[in-house]
Amino acid sequence: MKSVYIHQLFAFRFRNFDTLKIELSPKINVFFGKNGHGKTNLLEAISLASSFKAIRPAKNRDLILFDQEQSRIKASIAGHDHFNVEVDVFLQGKKVCISGKSVKSASAINHKLAVITFVPDDLHIVTGGASFRRQLLDQTANGLFPIYAALYRRFEQAILQRNRLLKTPGSSQQELEAFNQVFVQTAAPLIKARHAAIRILLPEFERNLAHISGNSISANIAYESIDVTKQDSEETIQTSLWEKLKTLQTEERFRKTTLLGPHLDDINITMGTHPARHTASRGQARAIVLALKMAQMHCVASVRELTPILLLDDVLGELDQNNAQRLLETIKEIDAQTFITTTQLELLPDLCRDYKAFEIHQGTIV
Amino acid sequence: MLSEDPIKHLVEQLAKLPGIGERTALRLVLHMLSSERDSVPTLAAALMEAAERVHECSCCHMLTALDVLCSTCISISRDRSVVCVVATVQDLMALEATNDYKGLYHVLHGTLGPMEGIGPKELRIASFLSRITDSNREIKEVIIATPPNVEGEATALYLAGQMSGLKVNITRIASGVPVGGDLQFADRLTLSRALHLRQRF
């Protein structure tokens, strides 16, 4: 097992921090303090440095200290791999470097680090809209397959161009055919990767759910996309996409947008024969979410043979004492570097006594 | 027409160029006005001459200062049975610099991009298709060398679709690992594509 961790973090004019430099523990780090003082902002800096992605969708302007034009985050990584990451955020865009070398895609960092976040919004995975489940799917696939981010970027570009073409008056069928082919070529590898991710996730999910619920809940997860069986190759996925595109042709022209593809897919979570979103109680829904997140941590660690970096934003307080305890057991088991935010240190479960704590007050570490 | 502030006017003009912001434009202007002032008339004359004489070749749409056709199109030593389609003048120059390719070219002046408002009519596609049909089967192969990004790929697919009824071999340039490059530094998508499109050794 390869273990890598963030050893040092430097943030300059980032969100509400003017200048900040901290040494981090390779085990559990806790950021505590009152709401609105910058705990989550610090987690955001770590997320950007370790995955080039913000935890919550954010405009560049919001990542920069008020009235400034640029912010910078630097992280030095230690453990089985040594390198530096630099993220510069400008009003118009971001620039990222790994050990001084500029990189274009998040794939470059995903190849070296795997990051898993657990935020209060994740509690909507069972009951909320499909976007919450797609986020889980994308994060799992990103953690398992470093190339996923690059594939996703290419697909996104294809879908943007295709949607615009569908909105362009007088565009020819032949031109649409060309963009259809690019759409199919870029969508198929994503669908294949997501199928593979769910296949890896499922047994771990079942095991964790049984453990959390004391064998009282059983649920199933399935990737819901175009009709293909799990073993299908990229070529058969392409064929299925083509057939489906043909049947949607008239409707897409009429609605002027793409009506199928990975950006619209979902995970079907079922209990027995019913969708969990209708039948699960609040407690059951939470147990399923927790089992999914714990499965994600286990899978990434075992498949990549790399301990993931875990970012837990205010979720320990949302879980009951037993579940919080189980989550911490998982963290200890895979021995991952973990960042936890909480309003009160006393709220942390007993198991979590061996940590480095940072108190955050008005954008500084006290 | 005289402008009130010649420096500001010149900076504004230069800043319209791609890759040049106002700060760089100002630096260039101040440099020309101080140490390089003597060469300003030469630069201005060169600009004027290029603007007056350079036009698109009526066959391949490469930029040329020759009368109607460019030097490649009138050359007797080029292989007239192959046409290589490229997106930009720079791409043509890059291929030409290899000294490897002896066929003809066709410059599209862009790639299909609905978001940028570029459709087939904005590119030199119609003239390309009539060039192939009018060649009386002299053209045996068309190499599509548009970039391997989403837009370049869509353009390649569109061209291939348009040529489907014609008796001509359509090929696409390969994509893969740069020669002399280290595998570990190649970007991952390129590497996986190179693996996927591997060839018999």
Coordinates of C-alpha atoms in Angstrom, one line a residue, chain A residues 101 107-108 111 147 150-151 154 157-158 160-161 164-165 168 170 172 174-175 178-179 181-182 185-186 235, chain B residues 112-116 118-121 148-151 153-155 157-158 162 185 187-189 192-193 196:
Chain A
K101 CA 5.7 21.9 -14.3
S107 CA -5.8 13.6 -14.5
A108 CA -2.2 14.5 -13.8
H111 CA -2.7 9.8 -11.0
I147 CA -7.7 9.0 -16.8
A150 CA -9.4 13.7 -19.0
L151 CA -12.1 11.6 -20.6
R154 CA -13.4 15.7 -23.7
Q157 CA -16.5 19.7 -24.8
A158 CA -18.3 17.4 -27.2
L160 CA -21.3 21.7 -25.3
Q161 CA -20.6 21.9 -29.1
R164 CA -25.0 24.6 -29.4
L165 CA -25.4 23.0 -32.9
T168 CA -28.2 26.8 -34.3
G170 CA -30.4 26.0 -40.3
S172 CA -27.3 20.6 -41.6
Q174 CA -24.6 16.1 -42.0
E175 CA -22.9 18.4 -39.6
A178 CA -20.3 14.5 -37.4
F179 CA -20.9 15.8 -33.9
Q181 CA -20.1 10.5 -33.8
V182 CA -17.8 12.6 -31.6
Q185 CA -16.9 8.3 -29.2
T186 CA -16.4 10.4 -26.1
E235 CA -17.8 -0.8 -29.2
Chain B
L112 CA -16.2 23.2 -37.0
G113 CA -17.3 24.8 -33.8
P114 CA -21.0 25.6 -33.2
M115 CA -20.0 27.5 -30.0
E116 CA -17.7 29.8 -32.0
I118 CA -18.2 28.2 -37.3
G119 CA -20.2 25.9 -39.5
P120 CA -19.2 24.2 -42.9
K121 CA -19.9 27.4 -44.8
P148 CA -7.3 15.3 -32.6
N149 CA -9.5 17.5 -30.3
V150 CA -13.3 17.4 -30.3
E151 CA -13.7 20.1 -33.0
E153 CA -12.4 15.2 -34.9
A154 CA -15.9 16.4 -35.8
T155 CA -14.4 18.3 -38.8
L157 CA -15.9 13.1 -39.6
Y158 CA -17.8 15.7 -41.5
Q162 CA -19.1 14.4 -47.5
F185 CA 5.6 12.2 -19.3
D187 CA -0.4 12.9 -21.2
R188 CA -2.6 10.0 -20.1
L189 CA -5.3 10.3 -22.8
S192 CA -4.2 5.3 -23.6
R193 CA -5.1 6.2 -27.2
H196 CA -5.6 1.3 -28.1

